[in-house]
Short mmCIF file of C-alpha atoms in Angstrom, two decimals:
data_model
loop_
_atom_site.label_atom_id
_atom_site.label_comp_id
_atom_site.label_asym_id
_atom_site.label_seq_id
_atom_site.Cartn_x
_atom_site.Cartn_y
_atom_site.Cartn_z
CA UNK A 1 0.00 0.00 0.00
CA UNK A 2 2.71 2.42 0.94
CA UNK A 3 4.44 1.77 -2.36
CA UNK A 4 1.33 2.81 -4.18
CA UNK A 5 1.03 5.82 -1.90
CA UNK A 6 4.64 6.76 -2.58
CA UNK A 7 3.84 6.78 -6.30
CA UNK A 8 0.30 8.08 -6.11
CA UNK A 9 0.74 10.98 -8.52
CA UNK A 10 2.89 8.98 -10.90
CA UNK A 11 0.19 6.32 -11.05
CA UNK A 12 -2.58 8.90 -11.39
CA UNK A 13 -0.74 10.57 -14.24
CA UNK A 14 -0.29 7.30 -16.09
CA UNK A 15 -3.97 6.51 -15.64
CA UNK A 16 -4.97 9.92 -16.99
CA UNK A 17 -2.54 9.72 -19.92
CA UNK A 18 -3.58 6.21 -20.90
CA UNK A 19 -7.30 6.95 -20.44
CA UNK A 20 -7.18 9.97 -22.72
CA UNK A 21 -5.19 8.04 -25.31
CA UNK A 22 -7.58 5.10 -24.93
CA UNK A 23 -10.63 7.29 -25.48
CA UNK A 24 -9.10 8.65 -28.69
CA UNK A 25 -8.18 5.18 -29.95
CA UNK A 26 -11.53 3.61 -29.02
CA UNK A 27 -13.41 6.46 -30.67
CA UNK A 28 -11.50 5.84 -33.88
CA UNK A 29 -11.70 2.05 -33.90
CA UNK A 30 -15.32 1.65 -32.78
CA UNK A 31 -16.69 4.88 -34.18
CA UNK A 32 -17.72 6.31 -30.80
CA UNK A 33 -18.15 10.04 -30.59
CA UNK A 34 -16.47 10.38 -27.17
CA UNK A 35 -13.25 11.92 -28.30
CA UNK A 36 -12.69 12.16 -32.03
CA UNK A 37 -9.44 13.41 -33.54
CA UNK A 38 -6.18 13.73 -31.66
CA UNK A 39 -4.24 16.21 -29.55
CA UNK A 40 -4.00 18.66 -32.47
CA UNK A 41 -7.75 19.06 -32.57
CA UNK A 42 -10.54 16.97 -31.09
CA UNK A 43 -14.31 16.86 -31.03
CA UNK A 44 -15.96 15.89 -27.79
CA UNK A 45 -19.27 13.99 -27.90
CA UNK A 46 -19.98 15.62 -31.27
CA UNK A 47 -20.68 18.84 -29.37
CA UNK A 48 -17.65 21.08 -29.39
CA UNK A 49 -14.05 21.21 -30.54
CA UNK A 50 -10.78 21.50 -28.69
CA UNK A 51 -7.62 22.63 -30.46
CA UNK A 52 -3.90 22.90 -29.77
CA UNK A 53 -3.27 26.64 -29.28
CA UNK A 54 0.37 26.45 -30.40
CA UNK A 55 -0.67 24.67 -33.60
CA UNK A 56 -3.27 27.39 -34.15
CA UNK A 57 -0.64 30.08 -33.64
CA UNK A 58 1.60 28.40 -36.22
CA UNK A 59 -1.27 28.23 -38.69
CA UNK A 60 -1.93 31.89 -38.06
CA UNK A 61 1.75 32.64 -38.68
CA UNK A 62 1.52 30.59 -41.87
CA UNK A 63 -1.11 33.02 -43.10
CA UNK A 64 -4.33 31.12 -42.48
CA UNK A 65 -7.59 32.71 -41.50
CA UNK A 66 -8.37 30.54 -38.49
CA UNK A 67 -11.89 29.13 -38.31
CA UNK A 68 -14.19 29.91 -35.41
CA UNK A 69 -14.22 26.26 -34.29
CA UNK A 70 -10.44 26.29 -33.91
CA UNK A 71 -10.37 29.68 -32.18
CA UNK A 72 -12.95 28.60 -29.62
CA UNK A 73 -11.25 25.21 -29.18
CA UNK A 74 -7.87 26.85 -28.60
CA UNK A 75 -9.29 29.37 -26.15
CA UNK A 76 -10.94 26.60 -24.11
CA UNK A 77 -7.60 24.78 -23.85
CA UNK A 78 -5.70 27.98 -23.15
CA UNK A 79 -8.07 29.07 -20.39
CA UNK A 80 -8.11 25.62 -18.82
CA UNK A 81 -4.33 25.38 -18.55
CA UNK A 82 -3.43 28.99 -17.90
CA UNK A 83 -6.12 29.59 -15.31
CA UNK A 84 -6.33 26.26 -13.54
CA UNK A 85 -3.69 23.58 -13.92
CA UNK A 86 -0.61 25.34 -15.34
CA UNK A 87 1.73 23.27 -17.47
CA UNK A 88 -0.09 20.05 -16.55
CA UNK A 89 -0.52 19.12 -20.23
CA UNK A 90 3.12 18.04 -20.28
CA UNK A 91 2.95 15.60 -17.38
CA UNK A 92 -0.70 14.53 -17.36
CA UNK A 93 -1.69 14.35 -21.05
CA UNK A 94 1.31 14.35 -23.39
CA UNK A 95 2.23 10.82 -24.50
CA UNK A 96 5.89 11.77 -24.94
CA UNK A 97 6.03 12.23 -21.17
CA UNK A 98 5.82 8.44 -20.82
CA UNK A 99 8.76 8.09 -23.22
CA UNK A 100 10.95 10.67 -21.49
CA UNK A 101 10.04 9.44 -18.01
CA UNK A 102 11.05 5.96 -19.13
CA UNK A 103 14.34 7.33 -20.44
CA UNK A 104 14.95 9.04 -17.08
CA UNK A 105 14.08 5.87 -15.20
CA UNK A 106 16.40 3.78 -17.37
CA UNK A 107 19.11 6.39 -17.09
CA UNK A 108 19.08 5.95 -13.33
CA UNK A 109 18.96 2.17 -13.52
CA UNK A 110 21.95 1.82 -15.81
CA UNK A 111 23.50 4.67 -13.85
CA UNK A 112 24.50 7.05 -16.61
CA UNK A 113 26.47 9.82 -15.01
CA UNK A 114 28.17 12.31 -17.23
CA UNK A 115 30.65 14.42 -15.27
CA UNK A 116 29.53 17.99 -14.99
CA UNK A 117 31.17 20.13 -17.63
CA UNK A 118 31.37 17.14 -20.01
CA UNK A 119 27.71 16.89 -20.95
CA UNK A 120 26.04 18.88 -23.68
CA UNK A 121 25.67 22.44 -22.51
CA UNK A 122 22.29 23.92 -23.24
CA UNK A 123 20.25 26.52 -21.46
CA UNK A 124 16.62 25.80 -20.75
CA UNK A 125 15.83 29.00 -22.58
CA UNK A 126 16.54 27.25 -25.89
CA UNK A 127 12.95 26.00 -25.99
CA UNK A 128 11.57 29.52 -26.01
CA UNK A 129 13.73 30.31 -29.00
CA UNK A 130 12.55 27.13 -30.70
CA UNK A 131 8.98 28.22 -29.97
CA UNK A 132 9.62 31.52 -31.75
CA UNK A 133 11.58 29.81 -34.51
CA UNK A 134 8.61 27.51 -35.09
CA UNK A 135 6.42 30.52 -35.78
CA UNK A 136 9.06 32.12 -38.03
CA UNK A 137 9.53 28.93 -40.04
CA UNK A 138 5.74 28.56 -40.32
CA UNK A 139 5.55 32.07 -41.74
CA UNK A 140 8.35 31.35 -44.22
CA UNK A 141 7.15 27.97 -45.43
CA UNK A 142 3.43 28.67 -45.24
CA UNK A 143 2.42 25.65 -43.17
CA UNK A 144 2.47 24.89 -39.44
CA UNK A 145 6.15 23.92 -39.13
CA UNK A 146 6.33 22.15 -35.77
CA UNK A 147 3.40 19.93 -36.71
CA UNK A 148 5.59 18.34 -39.40
CA UNK A 149 8.31 17.29 -36.97
CA UNK A 150 6.66 17.19 -33.54
CA UNK A 151 7.34 13.92 -31.70
CA UNK A 152 4.17 14.62 -29.71
CA UNK A 153 1.94 14.64 -32.79
CA UNK A 154 3.90 11.80 -34.39
CA UNK A 155 3.43 9.56 -31.36
CA UNK A 156 -0.14 10.48 -30.55
CA UNK A 157 -1.39 10.52 -34.14
CA UNK A 158 0.65 7.41 -34.84
CA UNK A 159 -0.95 5.46 -32.01
CA UNK A 160 -4.42 6.35 -33.28
CA UNK A 161 -4.00 6.30 -37.06
CA UNK A 162 -0.82 4.35 -37.74
CA UNK A 163 2.77 5.17 -36.97
CA UNK A 164 4.72 4.85 -40.23
CA UNK A 165 8.28 5.96 -39.59
CA UNK A 166 7.07 8.30 -36.83
CA UNK A 167 8.59 6.00 -34.20
CA UNK A 168 12.01 7.16 -35.38
CA UNK A 169 11.57 10.66 -34.03
CA UNK A 170 10.16 9.25 -30.80
CA UNK A 171 13.24 7.03 -30.55
CA UNK A 172 15.39 10.10 -31.15
CA UNK A 173 13.79 11.82 -28.17
CA UNK A 174 14.29 8.69 -26.05
CA UNK A 175 17.98 8.36 -26.93
CA UNK A 176 18.56 12.09 -26.47
CA UNK A 177 17.06 11.94 -22.98
CA UNK A 178 18.76 8.66 -22.11
CA UNK A 179 22.29 9.26 -23.34
CA UNK A 180 22.80 12.90 -24.18
CA UNK A 181 20.98 15.16 -21.75
CA UNK A 182 18.89 14.39 -18.68
CA UNK A 183 15.30 15.59 -19.25
CA UNK A 184 16.66 16.91 -22.54
CA UNK A 185 13.54 17.01 -24.71
CA UNK A 186 10.89 18.20 -22.25
CA UNK A 187 13.25 20.35 -20.21
CA UNK A 188 15.28 22.07 -22.91
CA UNK A 189 13.85 21.72 -26.42
CA UNK A 190 10.10 21.15 -26.66
CA UNK A 191 8.38 24.32 -27.94
CA UNK A 192 4.97 23.09 -26.82
CA UNK A 193 6.32 22.71 -23.28
CA UNK A 194 7.75 26.20 -23.63
CA UNK A 195 4.35 27.45 -24.73
CA UNK A 196 2.57 25.96 -21.73
CA UNK A 197 5.40 27.23 -19.47
CA UNK A 198 4.61 30.76 -20.56
CA UNK A 199 0.84 30.41 -20.29
CA UNK A 200 0.95 28.40 -17.06
CA UNK A 201 2.75 30.92 -14.92
CA UNK A 202 -0.30 32.28 -13.13
CA UNK A 203 -2.44 29.17 -12.80
CA UNK A 204 -4.26 28.39 -9.57
CA UNK A 205 -3.00 24.85 -9.02
CA UNK A 206 0.44 25.05 -7.44
CA UNK A 207 2.89 22.93 -5.51
CA UNK A 208 3.12 24.34 -1.99
CA UNK A 209 6.27 23.97 0.08
CA UNK A 210 6.50 24.10 3.85
CA UNK A 211 9.98 24.99 5.08
CA UNK A 212 9.12 23.94 8.61
CA UNK A 213 8.54 20.32 7.59
CA UNK A 214 11.48 20.13 5.15
CA UNK A 215 14.60 18.23 6.23
CA UNK A 216 16.72 19.31 3.25
CA UNK A 217 17.03 15.75 1.96
CA UNK A 218 16.87 17.03 -1.65
CA UNK A 219 14.94 13.94 -2.85
CA UNK A 220 12.56 16.27 -4.69
CA UNK A 221 15.39 17.86 -6.62
CA UNK A 222 16.63 14.46 -7.75
CA UNK A 223 13.33 13.55 -9.42
CA UNK A 224 12.18 16.98 -10.64
CA UNK A 225 12.37 17.36 -14.43
CA UNK A 226 12.56 21.15 -14.06
CA UNK A 227 14.82 21.33 -11.04
CA UNK A 228 15.35 25.10 -11.28
CA UNK A 229 11.75 25.67 -10.16
CA UNK A 230 12.53 24.18 -6.74
CA UNK A 231 14.75 27.07 -5.68
CA UNK A 232 12.78 27.79 -2.52
CA UNK A 233 13.07 24.26 -1.14
CA UNK A 234 14.49 24.40 2.40
CA UNK A 235 14.80 28.16 2.19
CA UNK A 236 11.29 29.48 2.57
CA UNK A 237 7.70 28.30 2.51
CA UNK A 238 5.40 29.15 -0.35
CA UNK A 239 4.19 28.23 -3.78
CA UNK A 240 6.37 27.03 -6.62
CA UNK A 241 5.49 29.95 -8.84
CA UNK A 242 7.24 28.95 -12.03
CA UNK A 243 5.43 28.32 -15.28
CA UNK A 244 7.96 25.63 -16.12
CA UNK A 245 6.69 23.45 -13.23
CA UNK A 246 4.60 20.73 -14.89
CA UNK A 247 2.57 19.98 -11.75
CA UNK A 248 3.58 16.34 -12.16
CA UNK A 249 3.59 15.87 -8.41
CA UNK A 250 6.67 13.63 -8.47
CA UNK A 251 8.27 15.77 -5.75
CA UNK A 252 5.21 15.21 -3.55
CA UNK A 253 5.46 11.47 -4.22
CA UNK A 254 9.06 11.21 -3.05
CA UNK A 255 8.89 13.68 -0.16
CA UNK A 256 9.23 11.80 3.15
CA UNK A 257 8.49 14.83 5.27
CA UNK A 258 5.14 16.01 3.90
CA UNK A 259 6.84 19.28 3.06
CA UNK A 260 5.21 19.47 -0.37
CA UNK A 261 1.59 19.31 -1.43
CA UNK A 262 -0.77 20.44 -4.16
CA UNK A 263 -2.78 23.48 -3.26
CA UNK A 264 -4.89 26.14 -4.85
CA UNK A 265 -3.20 29.48 -4.81
CA UNK A 266 -5.24 31.94 -2.81
CA UNK A 267 -5.58 34.97 -4.96
CA UNK A 268 -6.28 37.40 -2.15
CA UNK A 269 -3.30 36.38 -0.05
CA UNK A 270 -0.12 38.28 -0.79
CA UNK A 271 2.45 35.80 -2.01
CA UNK A 272 5.96 36.57 -0.92
CA UNK A 273 7.90 33.91 -2.79
CA UNK A 274 8.34 34.53 -6.49
CA UNK B 1 23.52 30.02 -12.82
CA UNK B 2 26.86 30.25 -11.06
CA UNK B 3 28.67 33.50 -10.65
CA UNK B 4 31.54 32.58 -12.96
CA UNK B 5 29.06 32.54 -15.85
CA UNK B 6 28.52 36.22 -15.50
CA UNK B 7 32.14 37.22 -15.95
CA UNK B 8 32.02 37.36 -19.73
CA UNK B 9 33.54 40.40 -21.31
CA UNK B 10 31.61 42.34 -23.88
CA UNK B 11 33.57 40.64 -26.67
CA UNK B 12 32.83 37.17 -25.31
CA UNK B 13 29.16 37.97 -24.86
CA UNK B 14 28.95 39.20 -28.42
CA UNK B 15 30.73 36.10 -29.71
CA UNK B 16 28.41 33.85 -27.74
CA UNK B 17 25.42 35.75 -29.08
CA UNK B 18 26.61 35.42 -32.65
CA UNK B 19 27.34 31.74 -32.10
CA UNK B 20 23.85 30.92 -30.83
CA UNK B 21 22.30 33.24 -33.39
CA UNK B 22 24.09 31.34 -36.13
CA UNK B 23 22.99 28.02 -34.68
CA UNK B 24 19.38 29.16 -34.72
CA UNK B 25 19.65 30.47 -38.25
CA UNK B 26 21.07 27.13 -39.42
CA UNK B 27 18.49 25.20 -37.43
CA UNK B 28 15.70 27.32 -38.86
CA UNK B 29 16.95 26.82 -42.40
CA UNK B 30 17.22 23.06 -41.98
CA UNK B 31 13.78 22.99 -40.41
CA UNK B 32 12.25 25.15 -43.14
CA UNK B 33 13.98 23.08 -45.81
CA UNK B 34 12.68 19.83 -44.38
CA UNK B 35 9.12 21.10 -44.04
CA UNK B 36 9.16 22.68 -47.48
CA UNK B 37 10.31 19.39 -49.02
CA UNK B 38 7.60 17.46 -47.23
CA UNK B 39 4.67 19.83 -47.21
CA UNK B 40 3.21 18.93 -50.52
CA UNK B 41 2.74 16.59 -53.36
CA UNK B 42 0.61 17.31 -56.36
CA UNK B 43 -0.38 13.68 -56.70
CA UNK B 44 -2.83 13.16 -53.89
CA UNK B 45 -6.59 12.75 -53.75
CA UNK B 46 -8.19 14.75 -50.96
CA UNK B 47 -11.64 14.38 -49.38
CA UNK B 48 -14.61 16.26 -50.87
CA UNK B 49 -14.61 20.02 -50.44
CA UNK B 50 -10.84 20.21 -49.96
CA UNK B 51 -9.27 23.57 -50.66
CA UNK B 52 -6.69 23.88 -53.41
CA UNK B 53 -3.70 21.78 -52.35
CA UNK B 54 -1.33 24.48 -51.05
CA UNK B 55 -4.17 26.09 -49.08
CA UNK B 56 -5.29 22.69 -47.89
CA UNK B 57 -1.96 21.71 -46.29
CA UNK B 58 -1.86 25.11 -44.62
CA UNK B 59 -5.35 24.78 -43.18
CA UNK B 60 -5.36 21.09 -42.24
CA UNK B 61 -4.60 20.71 -38.51
CA UNK B 62 -3.98 16.96 -38.98
CA UNK B 63 -6.57 15.88 -36.43
CA UNK B 64 -8.04 13.00 -38.43
CA UNK B 65 -11.66 13.74 -37.51
CA UNK B 66 -12.66 13.40 -41.20
CA UNK B 67 -11.00 9.98 -41.25
CA UNK B 68 -12.96 8.87 -38.19
CA UNK B 69 -16.22 10.30 -39.45
CA UNK B 70 -16.11 8.61 -42.85
CA UNK B 71 -18.60 5.73 -42.64
CA UNK B 72 -16.86 3.75 -45.39
CA UNK B 73 -13.28 3.99 -44.04
CA UNK B 74 -12.38 5.62 -47.34
CA UNK B 75 -10.08 8.21 -45.86
CA UNK B 76 -6.70 7.55 -44.35
CA UNK B 77 -4.36 9.83 -42.46
CA UNK B 78 -0.91 9.93 -44.06
CA UNK B 79 1.66 8.19 -41.91
CA UNK B 80 5.11 9.61 -41.34
CA UNK B 81 7.42 8.52 -44.13
CA UNK B 82 4.59 7.94 -46.60
CA UNK B 83 4.46 9.71 -49.96
CA UNK B 84 1.93 12.25 -48.69
CA UNK B 85 2.36 15.18 -46.26
CA UNK B 86 2.30 13.63 -42.80
CA UNK B 87 -1.00 13.62 -40.92
CA UNK B 88 -3.17 14.81 -43.82
CA UNK B 89 -6.16 12.83 -45.12
CA UNK B 90 -6.21 11.15 -48.53
CA UNK B 91 -7.91 8.27 -50.25
CA UNK B 92 -7.02 5.63 -52.79
CA UNK B 93 -10.14 4.86 -54.83
CA UNK B 94 -8.80 1.53 -56.13
CA UNK B 95 -8.98 0.36 -52.50
CA UNK B 96 -12.03 2.28 -51.27
CA UNK B 97 -13.62 5.05 -53.33
CA UNK B 98 -15.63 7.95 -51.98
CA UNK B 99 -19.25 6.81 -51.75
CA UNK B 100 -20.59 10.36 -51.96
CA UNK B 101 -22.61 10.66 -48.72
CA UNK B 102 -25.27 13.29 -49.26
CA UNK B 103 -24.75 14.69 -45.74
CA UNK B 104 -20.95 14.81 -46.30
CA UNK B 105 -19.96 14.18 -42.64
CA UNK B 106 -16.22 14.57 -43.28
CA UNK B 107 -16.72 18.14 -44.48
CA UNK B 108 -19.24 19.03 -41.76
CA UNK B 109 -16.90 17.84 -39.00
CA UNK B 110 -13.74 19.56 -40.26
CA UNK B 111 -12.78 22.09 -37.58
CA UNK B 112 -10.47 24.21 -39.73
CA UNK B 113 -12.53 24.44 -42.94
CA UNK B 114 -9.66 22.83 -44.83
CA UNK B 115 -12.66 20.88 -46.13
CA UNK B 116 -14.87 23.76 -47.08
CA UNK B 117 -18.64 23.44 -46.95
CA UNK B 118 -19.02 26.20 -49.54
CA UNK B 119 -17.18 24.11 -52.13
CA UNK B 120 -19.77 21.36 -51.87
CA UNK B 121 -22.89 23.50 -51.53
CA UNK B 122 -25.24 25.07 -54.01
CA UNK B 123 -27.29 28.18 -53.40
CA UNK B 124 -31.03 27.68 -53.59
CA UNK B 125 -33.39 30.26 -54.94
CA UNK B 126 -34.36 31.51 -51.49
CA UNK B 127 -30.72 32.27 -50.77
CA UNK B 128 -30.26 29.22 -48.57
CA UNK B 129 -27.33 27.00 -49.42
CA UNK B 130 -27.70 23.23 -49.40
CA UNK B 131 -25.08 20.52 -49.51
CA UNK B 132 -24.54 18.91 -52.87
CA UNK B 133 -21.87 16.23 -52.97
CA UNK B 134 -22.02 16.19 -56.77
CA UNK B 135 -20.38 19.59 -56.74
CA UNK B 136 -17.20 18.14 -55.26
CA UNK B 137 -14.04 18.08 -57.33
CA UNK B 138 -11.79 15.50 -55.70
CA UNK B 139 -10.24 14.60 -59.00
CA UNK B 140 -10.96 13.77 -62.62
CA UNK B 141 -11.14 10.29 -64.08
CA UNK B 142 -8.74 9.56 -66.91
CA UNK B 143 -9.02 6.59 -69.23
CA UNK B 144 -6.21 4.47 -70.62
CA UNK B 145 -7.69 3.53 -73.98
CA UNK B 146 -4.89 1.01 -74.65
CA UNK B 147 -5.93 -1.26 -71.81
CA UNK B 148 -9.65 -0.51 -71.63
CA UNK B 149 -11.44 -3.66 -72.80
CA UNK B 150 -14.28 -1.67 -74.33
CA UNK B 151 -11.77 -0.16 -76.73
CA UNK B 152 -10.73 -3.69 -77.72
CA UNK B 153 -14.30 -4.33 -78.69
CA UNK B 154 -15.03 -6.50 -75.68
CA UNK B 155 -18.30 -5.72 -73.96
CA UNK B 156 -17.56 -4.06 -70.60
CA UNK B 157 -19.30 -1.10 -69.06
CA UNK B 158 -18.30 -1.62 -65.42
CA UNK B 159 -17.10 1.97 -64.93
CA UNK B 160 -20.16 3.39 -66.65
CA UNK B 161 -22.48 1.37 -64.43
CA UNK B 162 -20.50 2.22 -61.28
CA UNK B 163 -20.54 5.94 -61.91
CA UNK B 164 -22.97 7.70 -59.53
CA UNK B 165 -23.51 10.27 -62.27
CA UNK B 166 -24.18 7.68 -64.97
CA UNK B 167 -24.79 9.22 -68.41
CA UNK B 168 -23.51 12.53 -67.08
CA UNK B 169 -19.94 12.02 -65.89
CA UNK B 170 -19.41 8.89 -67.99
CA UNK B 171 -21.28 8.32 -71.23
CA UNK B 172 -20.96 5.48 -73.74
CA UNK B 173 -19.83 6.26 -77.26
CA UNK B 174 -21.42 3.66 -79.52
CA UNK B 175 -19.67 2.93 -82.76
CA UNK B 176 -19.25 0.10 -85.27
CA UNK B 177 -16.53 -2.47 -84.64
CA UNK B 178 -14.60 -2.22 -87.91
CA UNK B 179 -12.51 -5.30 -87.13
CA UNK B 180 -15.37 -7.78 -86.96
CA UNK B 181 -17.77 -5.76 -89.01
CA UNK B 182 -20.72 -7.09 -87.07
CA UNK B 183 -20.34 -5.85 -83.50
CA UNK B 184 -20.66 -2.61 -81.66
CA UNK B 185 -18.06 -0.82 -79.59
CA UNK B 186 -19.33 0.77 -76.38
CA UNK B 187 -16.52 3.10 -75.44
CA UNK B 188 -16.73 4.98 -72.12
CA UNK B 189 -16.19 8.70 -72.32
CA UNK B 190 -15.55 10.95 -69.36
CA UNK B 191 -17.05 14.39 -69.06
CA UNK B 192 -14.41 16.38 -67.17
CA UNK B 193 -16.84 19.13 -66.26
CA UNK B 194 -19.14 16.75 -64.42
CA UNK B 195 -16.72 14.15 -63.02
CA UNK B 196 -16.34 14.54 -59.22
CA UNK B 197 -13.35 12.24 -58.82
CA UNK B 198 -15.12 9.89 -56.42
CA UNK B 199 -13.26 6.98 -57.98
CA UNK B 200 -16.09 4.45 -58.09
CA UNK B 201 -15.15 3.80 -61.73
CA UNK B 202 -11.55 3.12 -60.74
CA UNK B 203 -12.77 0.82 -57.99
CA UNK B 204 -15.02 -1.06 -60.43
CA UNK B 205 -12.61 -1.42 -63.35
CA UNK B 206 -12.10 -5.09 -64.11
CA UNK B 207 -8.61 -4.99 -65.63
CA UNK B 208 -5.72 -6.27 -63.50
CA UNK B 209 -4.41 -2.77 -63.08
CA UNK B 210 -7.12 -0.22 -63.43
CA UNK B 211 -7.60 1.32 -66.86
CA UNK B 212 -9.64 4.24 -65.57
CA UNK B 213 -8.08 6.17 -62.75
CA UNK B 214 -8.65 9.37 -60.88
CA UNK B 215 -6.03 12.10 -60.99
CA UNK B 216 -6.06 15.19 -58.77
CA UNK B 217 -7.95 18.03 -60.48
CA UNK B 218 -4.84 20.21 -60.70
CA UNK B 219 -3.16 17.47 -62.75
CA UNK B 220 -5.83 17.35 -65.44
CA UNK B 221 -6.41 20.88 -66.50
CA UNK B 222 -5.97 22.25 -69.96
CA UNK B 223 -6.47 25.92 -70.62
CA UNK B 224 -6.95 27.73 -73.92
CA UNK B 225 -5.62 31.23 -74.55
CA UNK B 226 -8.31 33.88 -74.51
CA UNK B 227 -7.80 34.74 -78.18
CA UNK B 228 -9.08 31.33 -79.34
CA UNK B 229 -12.77 31.94 -79.72
CA UNK B 230 -15.54 29.51 -80.51
CA UNK B 231 -17.19 31.54 -83.26
CA UNK B 232 -20.11 29.16 -83.31
CA UNK B 233 -20.96 29.81 -79.66
CA UNK B 234 -22.87 32.92 -78.91
CA UNK B 235 -21.09 35.36 -76.64
CA UNK B 236 -17.83 33.44 -76.50
CA UNK B 237 -15.92 36.43 -77.89
CA UNK B 238 -16.62 38.15 -74.58
CA UNK B 239 -13.54 36.31 -73.34
CA UNK B 240 -11.30 38.54 -75.43
CA UNK B 241 -9.68 41.25 -73.39
CA UNK B 242 -9.49 44.11 -75.88
CA UNK B 243 -7.05 46.05 -73.75
CA UNK B 244 -4.52 43.23 -73.79
CA UNK B 245 -1.82 42.63 -76.39
CA UNK B 246 -1.85 38.93 -77.14
CA UNK B 247 1.81 38.29 -77.67
CA UNK B 248 4.06 36.30 -75.38
CA UNK B 249 7.41 36.59 -77.16
CA UNK B 250 9.35 39.74 -77.81
CA UNK B 251 10.12 40.31 -81.48
CA UNK B 252 12.48 42.77 -83.07
CA UNK B 253 10.43 44.35 -85.82
CA UNK B 254 13.44 45.90 -87.52
CA UNK B 255 15.26 42.61 -87.92
CA UNK B 256 12.05 40.99 -89.14
CA UNK B 257 11.57 43.66 -91.80
CA UNK B 258 15.24 43.52 -92.78
CA UNK B 259 14.93 39.80 -93.24
CA UNK B 260 11.83 40.09 -95.42
CA UNK B 261 13.29 42.91 -97.50
CA UNK B 262 16.58 41.17 -98.03
CA UNK B 263 15.97 40.01 -101.63
CA UNK B 264 19.68 39.71 -102.38
CA UNK B 265 20.14 36.56 -100.39
CA UNK B 266 17.43 34.74 -102.35
CA UNK B 267 19.65 34.65 -105.42
CA UNK B 268 22.81 33.60 -103.63
CA UNK B 269 24.12 30.09 -103.96
CA UNK B 270 24.40 28.03 -100.86
#
């Protein structure tokens, strides 16, 4: 029981990820109208559409007059993540998260340790530049550029409609994360993650840290895919107020001291930590 | 970020900036090159109501809802590494043609209007527009008369019978079989104006490899210059643009006149 409890958010995330994927696949195979389409755009119960806001932005950059269905669908997604759950798409929905988490897990098992200074040096800001570059390339080429190379779309669309050679780019992400750079894809490169990092900065759902309970064991920093967001750990209590935090809850899972928990940010209360 | 990182001189900062700027420029070019190479092929059959190909690949969000909605499993979503732009819908009529649903669910469900309702609708007299699948232009059927059995004189009208617009999109040309002298030839003939490109003819063709096949509409288009006028059709001369000079090539009038006036050279020996 305690093992399940110690992985409660990991297990919940896998259940959510697989359920969403399963609904998409079942809708396609059996012709249900639960969740038609894929993560780029979807139709729920034949009532309304959801759409990937970054894909919509690229299409806009490519010179398309976006349809009302896609605008409304993108706004629903944007409001949901930016207002409520932050960057949770990355850890609770995105299928590539399973791939990169597996790479991280395997990396620890086979104990890959690259001495500091010897590994590939990248700043986490690269992803924001890739996000902008994606829009520039879309404008130049006249189609949504990231959608042609995105491992997220390749994997998700591939699982629903057939993979083709799309597994190659997923394998690239896996190898990059496993051998080249820890949390490399999600933490440094992915422009969609960068997009949700920007929009998720002011969401209500936050990890809350209690300095009083913390014993400075640093277990949370070992598992966190965006370790820079945990700068207040052991220093002061408060919310993890970074958009890059994916709200995966892994830090809460591994914390032995109950020093971390999910909480809803109280808007009226002045928040001292940044 | 450790403190030592911040000790760059202005020169080093500038060099670093140029370095990463260059990397992004190269990355962007490679990215743009890859996408540009893969964004389009002229040889693909799209669902009904699809915009013109370059507009279509721009508008398609690659969600696959049209594929799921199609009751006949006609449509497929292009896999990565296939000959078509990844994630976009297409169909191969030899496998499954478009069965021309009158409610056109694939078009209705398209969130981005890459499949445009207006392209498969007709305006009624009261100003209302109604769906009309027969207005779709997915492609145009083309006939290989070398392999078509009807052109051999063998009785086959499979494509003609399969055509949902029988006697409109495909008609039969009846003529005498000169070889036998006692049989008729029933040659299928396609009316490009009417053909929707549904591909039911291609699906029905009985030859080992199909002798009638659908090509994308942009691959089967001839166009006549405006100055060629059907004198026997009333009003056709309206096509002439009187303000336009109908000449494509530049000629040097002086050299032309010199050539014509040069009578000397006519009497010269070779």
